[in-house]
mmCIF file of C-alpha atoms and ligand atoms in Angstrom:
data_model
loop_
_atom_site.group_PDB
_atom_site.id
_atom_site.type_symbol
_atom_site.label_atom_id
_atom_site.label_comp_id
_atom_site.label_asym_id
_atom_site.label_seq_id
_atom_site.Cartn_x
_atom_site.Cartn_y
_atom_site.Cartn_z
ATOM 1 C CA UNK H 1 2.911 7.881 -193.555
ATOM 2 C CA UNK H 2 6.387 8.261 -194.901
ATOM 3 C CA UNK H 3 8.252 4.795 -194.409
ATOM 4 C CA UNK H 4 12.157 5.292 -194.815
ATOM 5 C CA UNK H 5 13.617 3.405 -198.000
ATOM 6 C CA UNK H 6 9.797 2.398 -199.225
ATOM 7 C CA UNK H 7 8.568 4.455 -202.584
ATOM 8 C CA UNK H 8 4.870 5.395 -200.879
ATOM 9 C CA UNK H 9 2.730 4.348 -203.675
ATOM 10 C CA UNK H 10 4.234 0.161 -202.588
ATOM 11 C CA UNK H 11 1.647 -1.898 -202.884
ATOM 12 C CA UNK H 12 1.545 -4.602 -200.136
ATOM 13 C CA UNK H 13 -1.186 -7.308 -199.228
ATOM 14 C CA UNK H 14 -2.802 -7.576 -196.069
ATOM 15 C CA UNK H 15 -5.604 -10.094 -195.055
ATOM 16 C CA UNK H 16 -7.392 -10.228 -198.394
ATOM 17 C CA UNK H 17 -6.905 -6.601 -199.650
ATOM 18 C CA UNK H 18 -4.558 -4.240 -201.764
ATOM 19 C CA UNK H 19 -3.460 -1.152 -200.387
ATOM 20 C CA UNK H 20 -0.154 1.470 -200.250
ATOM 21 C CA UNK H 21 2.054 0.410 -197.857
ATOM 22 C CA UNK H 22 1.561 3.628 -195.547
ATOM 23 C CA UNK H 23 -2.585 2.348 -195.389
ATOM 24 C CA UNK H 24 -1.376 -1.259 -194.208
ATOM 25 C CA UNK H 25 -1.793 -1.685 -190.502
ATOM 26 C CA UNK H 26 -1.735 -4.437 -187.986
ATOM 27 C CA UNK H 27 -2.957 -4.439 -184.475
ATOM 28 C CA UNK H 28 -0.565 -4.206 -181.830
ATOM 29 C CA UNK H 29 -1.181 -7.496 -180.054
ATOM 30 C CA UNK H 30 -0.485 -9.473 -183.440
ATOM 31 C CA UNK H 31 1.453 -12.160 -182.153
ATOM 32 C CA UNK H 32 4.051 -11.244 -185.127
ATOM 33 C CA UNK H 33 4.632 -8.128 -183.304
ATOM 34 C CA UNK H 34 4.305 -8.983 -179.359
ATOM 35 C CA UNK H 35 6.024 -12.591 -179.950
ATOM 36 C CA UNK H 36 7.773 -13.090 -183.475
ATOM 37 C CA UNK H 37 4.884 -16.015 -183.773
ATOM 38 C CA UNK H 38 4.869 -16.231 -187.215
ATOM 39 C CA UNK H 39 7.313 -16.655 -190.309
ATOM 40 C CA UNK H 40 8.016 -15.780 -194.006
ATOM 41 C CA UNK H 41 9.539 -16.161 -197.061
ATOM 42 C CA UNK H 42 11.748 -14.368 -199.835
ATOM 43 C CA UNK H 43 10.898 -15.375 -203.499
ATOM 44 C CA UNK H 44 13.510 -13.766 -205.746
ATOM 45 C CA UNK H 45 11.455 -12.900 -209.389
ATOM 46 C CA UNK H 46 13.338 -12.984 -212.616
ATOM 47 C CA UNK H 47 11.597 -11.691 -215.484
ATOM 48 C CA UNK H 48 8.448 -11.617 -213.719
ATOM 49 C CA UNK H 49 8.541 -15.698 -212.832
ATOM 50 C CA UNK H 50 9.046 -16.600 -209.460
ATOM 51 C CA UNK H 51 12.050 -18.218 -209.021
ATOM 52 C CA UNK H 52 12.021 -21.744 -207.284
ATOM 53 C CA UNK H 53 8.482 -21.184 -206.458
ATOM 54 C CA UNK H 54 7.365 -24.347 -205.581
ATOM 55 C CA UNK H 55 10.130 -25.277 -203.419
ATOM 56 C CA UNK H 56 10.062 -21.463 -201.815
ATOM 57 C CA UNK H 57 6.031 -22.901 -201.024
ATOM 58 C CA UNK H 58 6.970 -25.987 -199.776
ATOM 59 C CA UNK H 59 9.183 -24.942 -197.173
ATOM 60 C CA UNK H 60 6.317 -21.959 -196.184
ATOM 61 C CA UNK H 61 4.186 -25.330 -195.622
ATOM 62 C CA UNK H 62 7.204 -26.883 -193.143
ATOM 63 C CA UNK H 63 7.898 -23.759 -191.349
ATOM 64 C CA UNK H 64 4.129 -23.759 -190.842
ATOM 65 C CA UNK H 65 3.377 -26.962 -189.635
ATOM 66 C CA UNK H 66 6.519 -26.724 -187.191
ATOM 67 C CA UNK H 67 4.680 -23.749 -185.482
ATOM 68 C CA UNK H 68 1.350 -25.241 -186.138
ATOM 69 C CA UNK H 69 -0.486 -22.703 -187.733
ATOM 70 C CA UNK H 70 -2.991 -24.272 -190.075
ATOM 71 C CA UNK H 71 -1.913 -22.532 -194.276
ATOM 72 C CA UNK H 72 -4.169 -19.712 -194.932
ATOM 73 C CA UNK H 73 -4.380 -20.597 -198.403
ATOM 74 C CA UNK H 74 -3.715 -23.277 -200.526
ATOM 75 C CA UNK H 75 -1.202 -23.834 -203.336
ATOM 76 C CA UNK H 76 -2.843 -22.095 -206.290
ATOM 77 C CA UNK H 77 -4.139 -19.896 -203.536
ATOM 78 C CA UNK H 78 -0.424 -18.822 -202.987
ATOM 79 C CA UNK H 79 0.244 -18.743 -206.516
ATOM 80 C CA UNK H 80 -2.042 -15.816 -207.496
ATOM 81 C CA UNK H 81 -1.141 -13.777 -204.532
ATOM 82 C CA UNK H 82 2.186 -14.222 -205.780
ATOM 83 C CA UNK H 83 1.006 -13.646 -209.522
ATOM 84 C CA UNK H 84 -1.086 -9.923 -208.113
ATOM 85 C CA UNK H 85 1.512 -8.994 -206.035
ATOM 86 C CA UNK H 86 4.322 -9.354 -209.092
ATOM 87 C CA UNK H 87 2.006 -7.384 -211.419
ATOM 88 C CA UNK H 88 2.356 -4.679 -209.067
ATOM 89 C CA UNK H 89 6.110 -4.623 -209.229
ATOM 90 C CA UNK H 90 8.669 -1.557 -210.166
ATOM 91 C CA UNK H 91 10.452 -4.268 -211.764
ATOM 92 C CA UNK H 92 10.456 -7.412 -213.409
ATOM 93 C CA UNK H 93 13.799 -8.273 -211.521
ATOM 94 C CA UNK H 94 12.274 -8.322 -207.668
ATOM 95 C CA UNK H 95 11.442 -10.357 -204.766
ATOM 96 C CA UNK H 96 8.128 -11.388 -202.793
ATOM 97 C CA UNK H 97 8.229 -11.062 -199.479
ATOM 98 C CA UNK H 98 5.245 -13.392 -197.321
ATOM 99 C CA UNK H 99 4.206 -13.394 -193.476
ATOM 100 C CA UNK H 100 2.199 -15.219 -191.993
ATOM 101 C CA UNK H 101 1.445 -14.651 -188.580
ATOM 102 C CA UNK H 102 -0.721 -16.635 -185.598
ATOM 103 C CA UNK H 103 -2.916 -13.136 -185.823
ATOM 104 C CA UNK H 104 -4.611 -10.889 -183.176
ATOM 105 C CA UNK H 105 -5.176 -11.943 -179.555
ATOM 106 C CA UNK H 106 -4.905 -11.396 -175.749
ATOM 107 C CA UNK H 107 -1.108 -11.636 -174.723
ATOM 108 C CA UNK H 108 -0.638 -14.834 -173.251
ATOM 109 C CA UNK H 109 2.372 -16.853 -174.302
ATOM 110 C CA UNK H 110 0.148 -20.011 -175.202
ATOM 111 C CA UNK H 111 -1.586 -20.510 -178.431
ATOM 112 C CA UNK H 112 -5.245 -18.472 -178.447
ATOM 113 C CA UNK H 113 -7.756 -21.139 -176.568
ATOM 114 C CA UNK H 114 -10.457 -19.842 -179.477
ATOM 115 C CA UNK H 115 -9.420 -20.345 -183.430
ATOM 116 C CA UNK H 116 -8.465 -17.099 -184.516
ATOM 117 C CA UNK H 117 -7.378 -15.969 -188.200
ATOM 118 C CA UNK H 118 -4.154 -15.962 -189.125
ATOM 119 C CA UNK H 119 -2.409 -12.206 -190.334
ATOM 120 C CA UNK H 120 -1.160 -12.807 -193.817
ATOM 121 C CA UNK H 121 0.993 -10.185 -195.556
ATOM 122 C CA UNK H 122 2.874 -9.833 -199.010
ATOM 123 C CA UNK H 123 5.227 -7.218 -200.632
ATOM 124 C CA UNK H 124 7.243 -6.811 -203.662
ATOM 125 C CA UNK H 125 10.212 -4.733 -203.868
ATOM 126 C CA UNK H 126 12.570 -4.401 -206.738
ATOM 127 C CA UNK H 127 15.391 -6.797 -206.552
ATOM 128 C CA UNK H 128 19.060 -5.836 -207.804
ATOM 129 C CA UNK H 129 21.108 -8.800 -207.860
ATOM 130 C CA UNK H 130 24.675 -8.627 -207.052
ATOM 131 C CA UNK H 131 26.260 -6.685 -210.089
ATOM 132 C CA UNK H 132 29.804 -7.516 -211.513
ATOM 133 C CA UNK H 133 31.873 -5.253 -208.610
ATOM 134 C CA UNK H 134 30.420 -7.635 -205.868
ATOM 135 C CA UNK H 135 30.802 -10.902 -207.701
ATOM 136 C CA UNK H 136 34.390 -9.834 -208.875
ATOM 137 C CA UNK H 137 35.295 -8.304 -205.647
ATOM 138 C CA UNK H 138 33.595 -10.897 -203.331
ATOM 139 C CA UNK H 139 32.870 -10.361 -199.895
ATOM 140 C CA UNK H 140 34.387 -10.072 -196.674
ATOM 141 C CA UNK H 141 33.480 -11.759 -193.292
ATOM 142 C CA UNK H 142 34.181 -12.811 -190.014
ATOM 143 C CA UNK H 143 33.623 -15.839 -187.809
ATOM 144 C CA UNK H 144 30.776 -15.448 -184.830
ATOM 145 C CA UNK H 145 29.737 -17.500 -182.515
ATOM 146 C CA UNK H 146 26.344 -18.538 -183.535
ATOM 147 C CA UNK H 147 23.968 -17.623 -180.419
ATOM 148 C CA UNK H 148 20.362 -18.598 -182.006
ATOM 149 C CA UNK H 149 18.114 -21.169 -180.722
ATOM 150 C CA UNK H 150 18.267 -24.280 -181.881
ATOM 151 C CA UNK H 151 15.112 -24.127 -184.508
ATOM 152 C CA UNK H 152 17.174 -22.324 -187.437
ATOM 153 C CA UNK H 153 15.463 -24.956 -190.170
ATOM 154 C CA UNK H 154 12.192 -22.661 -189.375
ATOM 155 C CA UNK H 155 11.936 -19.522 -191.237
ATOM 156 C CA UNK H 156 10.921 -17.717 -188.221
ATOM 157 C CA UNK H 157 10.586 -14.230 -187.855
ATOM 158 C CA UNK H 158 11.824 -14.022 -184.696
ATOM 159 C CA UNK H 159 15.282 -12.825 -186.455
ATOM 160 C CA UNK H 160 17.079 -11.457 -183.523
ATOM 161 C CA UNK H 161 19.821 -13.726 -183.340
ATOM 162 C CA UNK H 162 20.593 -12.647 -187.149
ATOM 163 C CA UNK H 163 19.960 -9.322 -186.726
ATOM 164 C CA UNK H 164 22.500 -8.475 -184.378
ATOM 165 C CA UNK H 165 24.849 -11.067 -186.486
ATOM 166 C CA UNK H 166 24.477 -9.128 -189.145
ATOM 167 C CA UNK H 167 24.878 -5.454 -187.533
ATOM 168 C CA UNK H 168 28.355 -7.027 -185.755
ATOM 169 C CA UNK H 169 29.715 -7.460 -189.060
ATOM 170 C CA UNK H 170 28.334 -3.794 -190.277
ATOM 171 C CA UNK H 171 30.436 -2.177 -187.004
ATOM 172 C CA UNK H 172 33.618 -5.073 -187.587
ATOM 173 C CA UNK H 173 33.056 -2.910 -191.634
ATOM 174 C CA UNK H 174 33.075 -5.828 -193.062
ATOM 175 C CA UNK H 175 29.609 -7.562 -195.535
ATOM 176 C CA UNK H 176 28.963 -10.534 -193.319
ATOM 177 C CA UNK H 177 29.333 -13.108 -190.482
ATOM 178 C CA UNK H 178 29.772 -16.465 -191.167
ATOM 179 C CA UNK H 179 28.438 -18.367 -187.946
ATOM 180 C CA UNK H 180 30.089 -21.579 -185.686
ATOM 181 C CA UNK H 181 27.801 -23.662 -183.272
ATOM 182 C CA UNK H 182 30.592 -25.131 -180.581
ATOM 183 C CA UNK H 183 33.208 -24.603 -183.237
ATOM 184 C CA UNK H 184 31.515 -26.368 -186.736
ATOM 185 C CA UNK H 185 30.256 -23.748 -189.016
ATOM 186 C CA UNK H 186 26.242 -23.261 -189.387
ATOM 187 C CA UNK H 187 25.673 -20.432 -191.789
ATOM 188 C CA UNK H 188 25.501 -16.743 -192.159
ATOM 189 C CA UNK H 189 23.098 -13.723 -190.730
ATOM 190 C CA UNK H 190 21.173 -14.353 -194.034
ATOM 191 C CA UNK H 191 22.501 -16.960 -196.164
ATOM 192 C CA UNK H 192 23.766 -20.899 -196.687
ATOM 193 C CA UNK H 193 27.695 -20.792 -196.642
ATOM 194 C CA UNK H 194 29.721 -23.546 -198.623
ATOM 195 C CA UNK H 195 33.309 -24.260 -198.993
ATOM 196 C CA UNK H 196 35.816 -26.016 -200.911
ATOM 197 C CA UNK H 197 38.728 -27.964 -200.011
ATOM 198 C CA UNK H 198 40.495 -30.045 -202.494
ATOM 199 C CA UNK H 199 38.347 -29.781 -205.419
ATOM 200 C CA UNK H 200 34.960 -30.596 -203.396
ATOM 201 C CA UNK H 201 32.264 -28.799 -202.518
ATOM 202 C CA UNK H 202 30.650 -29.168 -199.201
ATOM 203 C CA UNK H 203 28.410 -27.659 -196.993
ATOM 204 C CA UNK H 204 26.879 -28.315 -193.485
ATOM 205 C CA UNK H 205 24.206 -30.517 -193.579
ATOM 206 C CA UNK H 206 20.380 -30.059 -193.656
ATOM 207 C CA UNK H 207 19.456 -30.103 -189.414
ATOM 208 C CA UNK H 208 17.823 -27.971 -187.018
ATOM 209 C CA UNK H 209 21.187 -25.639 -187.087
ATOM 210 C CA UNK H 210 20.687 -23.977 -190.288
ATOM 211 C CA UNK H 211 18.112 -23.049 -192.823
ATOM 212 C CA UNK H 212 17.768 -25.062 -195.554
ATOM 213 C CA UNK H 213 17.883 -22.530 -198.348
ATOM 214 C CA UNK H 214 16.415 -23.268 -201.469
ATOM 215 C CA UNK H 215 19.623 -22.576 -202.748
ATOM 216 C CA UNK H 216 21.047 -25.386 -200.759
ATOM 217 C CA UNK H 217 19.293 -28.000 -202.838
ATOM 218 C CA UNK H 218 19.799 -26.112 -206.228
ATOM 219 C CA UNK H 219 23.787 -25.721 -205.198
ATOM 220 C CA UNK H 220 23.434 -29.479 -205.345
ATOM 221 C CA UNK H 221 21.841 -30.062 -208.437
ATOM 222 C CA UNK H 222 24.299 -27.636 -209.809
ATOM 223 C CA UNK H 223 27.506 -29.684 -209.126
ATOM 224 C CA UNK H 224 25.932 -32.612 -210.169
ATOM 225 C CA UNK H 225 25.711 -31.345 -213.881
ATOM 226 C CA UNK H 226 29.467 -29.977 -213.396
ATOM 227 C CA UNK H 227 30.486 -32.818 -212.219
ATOM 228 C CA UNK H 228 31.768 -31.419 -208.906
ATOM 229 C CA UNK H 229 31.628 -33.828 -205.806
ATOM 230 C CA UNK H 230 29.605 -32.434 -203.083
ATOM 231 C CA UNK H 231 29.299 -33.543 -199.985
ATOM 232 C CA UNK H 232 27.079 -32.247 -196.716
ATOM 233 C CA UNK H 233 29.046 -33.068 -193.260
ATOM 234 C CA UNK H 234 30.020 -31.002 -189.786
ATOM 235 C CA UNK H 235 33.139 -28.675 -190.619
ATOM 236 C CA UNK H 236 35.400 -27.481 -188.232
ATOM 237 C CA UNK H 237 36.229 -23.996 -187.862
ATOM 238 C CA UNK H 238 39.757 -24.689 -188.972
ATOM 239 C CA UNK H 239 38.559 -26.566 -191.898
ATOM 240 C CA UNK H 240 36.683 -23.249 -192.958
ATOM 241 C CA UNK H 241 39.819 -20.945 -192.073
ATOM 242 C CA UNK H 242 41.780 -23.040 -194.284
ATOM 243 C CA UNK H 243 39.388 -23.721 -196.920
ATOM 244 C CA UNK H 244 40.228 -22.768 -200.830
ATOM 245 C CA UNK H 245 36.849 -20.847 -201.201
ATOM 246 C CA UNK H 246 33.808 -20.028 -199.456
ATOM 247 C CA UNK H 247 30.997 -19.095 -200.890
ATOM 248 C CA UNK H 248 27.314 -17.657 -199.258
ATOM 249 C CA UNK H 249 23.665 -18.750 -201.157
ATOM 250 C CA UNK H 250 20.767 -16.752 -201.054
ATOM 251 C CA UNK H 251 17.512 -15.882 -202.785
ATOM 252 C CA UNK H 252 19.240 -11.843 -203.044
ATOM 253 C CA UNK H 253 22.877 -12.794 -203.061
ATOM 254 C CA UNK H 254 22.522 -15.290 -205.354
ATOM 255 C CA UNK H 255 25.636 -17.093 -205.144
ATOM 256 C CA UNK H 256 28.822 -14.906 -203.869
ATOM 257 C CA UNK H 257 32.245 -15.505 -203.196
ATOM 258 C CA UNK H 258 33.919 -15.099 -199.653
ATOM 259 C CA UNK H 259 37.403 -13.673 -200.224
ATOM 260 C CA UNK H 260 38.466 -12.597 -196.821
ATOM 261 C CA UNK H 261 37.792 -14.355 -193.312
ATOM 262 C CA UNK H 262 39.066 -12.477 -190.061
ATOM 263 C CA UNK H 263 41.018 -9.580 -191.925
ATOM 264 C CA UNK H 264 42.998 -13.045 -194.070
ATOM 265 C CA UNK H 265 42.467 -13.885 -197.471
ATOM 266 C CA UNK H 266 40.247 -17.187 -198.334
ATOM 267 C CA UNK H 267 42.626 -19.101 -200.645
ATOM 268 C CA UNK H 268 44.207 -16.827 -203.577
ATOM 269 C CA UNK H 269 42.096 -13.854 -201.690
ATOM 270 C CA UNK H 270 39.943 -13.931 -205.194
ATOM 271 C CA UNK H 271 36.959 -15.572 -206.329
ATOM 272 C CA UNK H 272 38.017 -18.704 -206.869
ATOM 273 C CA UNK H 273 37.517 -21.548 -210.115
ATOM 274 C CA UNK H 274 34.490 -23.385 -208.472
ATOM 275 C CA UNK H 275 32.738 -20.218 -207.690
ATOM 276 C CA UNK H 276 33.206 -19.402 -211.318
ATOM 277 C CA UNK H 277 31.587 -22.710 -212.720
ATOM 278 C CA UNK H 278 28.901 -22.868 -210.408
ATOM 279 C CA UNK H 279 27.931 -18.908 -210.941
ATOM 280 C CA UNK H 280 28.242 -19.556 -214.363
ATOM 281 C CA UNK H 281 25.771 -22.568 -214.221
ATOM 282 C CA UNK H 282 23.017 -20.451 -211.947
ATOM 283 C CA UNK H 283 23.295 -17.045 -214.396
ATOM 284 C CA UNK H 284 22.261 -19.732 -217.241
ATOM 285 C CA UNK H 285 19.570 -20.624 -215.644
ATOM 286 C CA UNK H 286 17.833 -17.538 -214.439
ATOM 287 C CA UNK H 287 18.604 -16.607 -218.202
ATOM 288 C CA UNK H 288 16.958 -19.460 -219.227
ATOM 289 C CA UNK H 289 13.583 -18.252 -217.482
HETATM 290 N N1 PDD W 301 17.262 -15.257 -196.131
HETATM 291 N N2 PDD W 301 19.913 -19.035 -193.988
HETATM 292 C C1 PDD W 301 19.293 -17.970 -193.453
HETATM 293 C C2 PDD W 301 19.402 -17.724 -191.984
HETATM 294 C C3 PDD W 301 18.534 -17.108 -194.283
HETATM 295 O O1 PDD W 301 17.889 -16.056 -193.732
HETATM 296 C C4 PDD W 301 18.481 -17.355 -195.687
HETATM 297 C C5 PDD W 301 17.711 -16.484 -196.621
HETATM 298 C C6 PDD W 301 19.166 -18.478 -196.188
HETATM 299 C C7 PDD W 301 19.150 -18.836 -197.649
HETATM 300 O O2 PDD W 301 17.892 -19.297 -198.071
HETATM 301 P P1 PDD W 301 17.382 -19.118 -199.576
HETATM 302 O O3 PDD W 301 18.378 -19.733 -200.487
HETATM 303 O O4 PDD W 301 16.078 -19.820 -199.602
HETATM 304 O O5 PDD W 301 17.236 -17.607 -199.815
HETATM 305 C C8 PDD W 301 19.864 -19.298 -195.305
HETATM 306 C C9 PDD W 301 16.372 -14.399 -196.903
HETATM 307 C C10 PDD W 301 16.857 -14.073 -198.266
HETATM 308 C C11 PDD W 301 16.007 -13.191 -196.057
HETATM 309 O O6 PDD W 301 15.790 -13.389 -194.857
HETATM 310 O O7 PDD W 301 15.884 -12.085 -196.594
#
């Protein structure tokens, strides 16, 4: 089977075993498939150590528990999946993709009356973080209304809502959407946004309305050792229009500057001075890895 944008000889886990990607099937009434019932994660691999890895585990365990699916495996369990599925990378720059779904049953909205196992997949592609064009150029966005449901701390994959986020900005040409709930900003199709206005950094805080990205607590740790105030409270669309930088967090972007917002520039319309100090502060330490 020929899978656009996969090399065929991928390896991928499924339930226990090894296989090419084109040999990895699930049945059609998983509840991933019929329902979204399940959820993942994105480990981004530097030098073939996972980045973050126990936080990246810690939140699989929350978004979990919030759907109540007992964790097919425990911590070291985790780690040498992880470990196996790394070895089998193109690259030692990549990321780790997990799922874990309710598994195979009747459809029927409820959970399954009986116990049944859990579907748990893995996959490593090669990762190629953002080179020097993107983080010189920065991106572009616009503002959406964010239309998800109100669970966004859950790494669901039920990804709709992001998904068509995401393609609005591809048709608006333009990298991304940055997202308001009833006019405060939330986050973006994929990533943690931040801004800054008057030499702080702040960021919307840690609720039901966004994902906490593991980014999000490193972004912290990062001003704290440059000094930079941070703060985590509701900001107003206007705030964010106005704001002299934005920035987006994630395990593939990294840490990227916004430079445009609705077709206008954000601040000088460059990557701005705090971008610059904290990207400088998270390229030491995947070097340091
Ligand atoms: N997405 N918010 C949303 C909605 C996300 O999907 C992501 C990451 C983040 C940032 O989280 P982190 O710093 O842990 O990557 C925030 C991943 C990369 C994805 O779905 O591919």
């Amino acid at each position: 089977m020929i899978i656009p944008g996969m090399a065929s000889d991928s390896q991928v886990y499924l339930n226990g075993e090894f296989m090419q990607i084109g040999e990895a099937k699930i049945s059609v009434l998983d509840r991933g498939f019929i329902f979204g019932d399940g959820i993942y994660e994105v480990v981004p691999v530097y030098n073939g150590k996972p980045f973050r890895i126990a936080h990246h585990l810690d939140r699989l365990d929350r978004s979990l528990a919030a759907i109540r699916i007992a964790n097919p495996h425990d911590r070291a369990g985790w780690l040498a999946l992880i470990g196996q599925l790394i070895e089998r990378s193109p690259s030692p720059i990549c990321m780790v993709y997990l799922q874990v779904t309710r598994g195979v049953a009747k459809r029927d909205h409820g959970f399954p009356k009986e116990p049944i196992a859990p579907t748990v997949f893995g996959m490593v592609n090669a990762m190629v973080p953002p080179g020097k064009a993107q983080r010189e150029q920065g991106l572009s966005v616009i503002s959406l209304p964010d239309e998800r449901w109100l669970h966004c701390e859950i790494k669901s994959v039920s990804l709709l809502g992001n998904v068509l986020a995401k393609q609005a900005a591809t048709d608006a040409g333009v990298d991304d959407v940055v997202m308001f709930r009833d006019g405060y900003l939330s986050e973006g199709s994929s990533s943690n946004v931040w801004v800054v206005i008057g030499g702080k950094l702040l960021a919307p805080p840690k609720n039901n309305l966004i994902l906490e990205g593991i980014r999000y607590g490193l972004m912290g740790e990062l001003a704290e050792q440059i000094g930079l105030p941070f703060e985590a409270r509701k900001l107003s669309k206007q705030e964010v229009l106005a704001a002299d930088e934005i920035m987006v967090t994630s395990a593939t972007k990294e840490v990227l500057p916004v430079v445009r917002i609705d077709g206008r520039p954000v601040g000088s319309g460059k990557p701005g001075p705090v971008y610059a100090r904290l990207r400088e502060r998270y390229d030491a330490l995947i070097a340091s890895l």
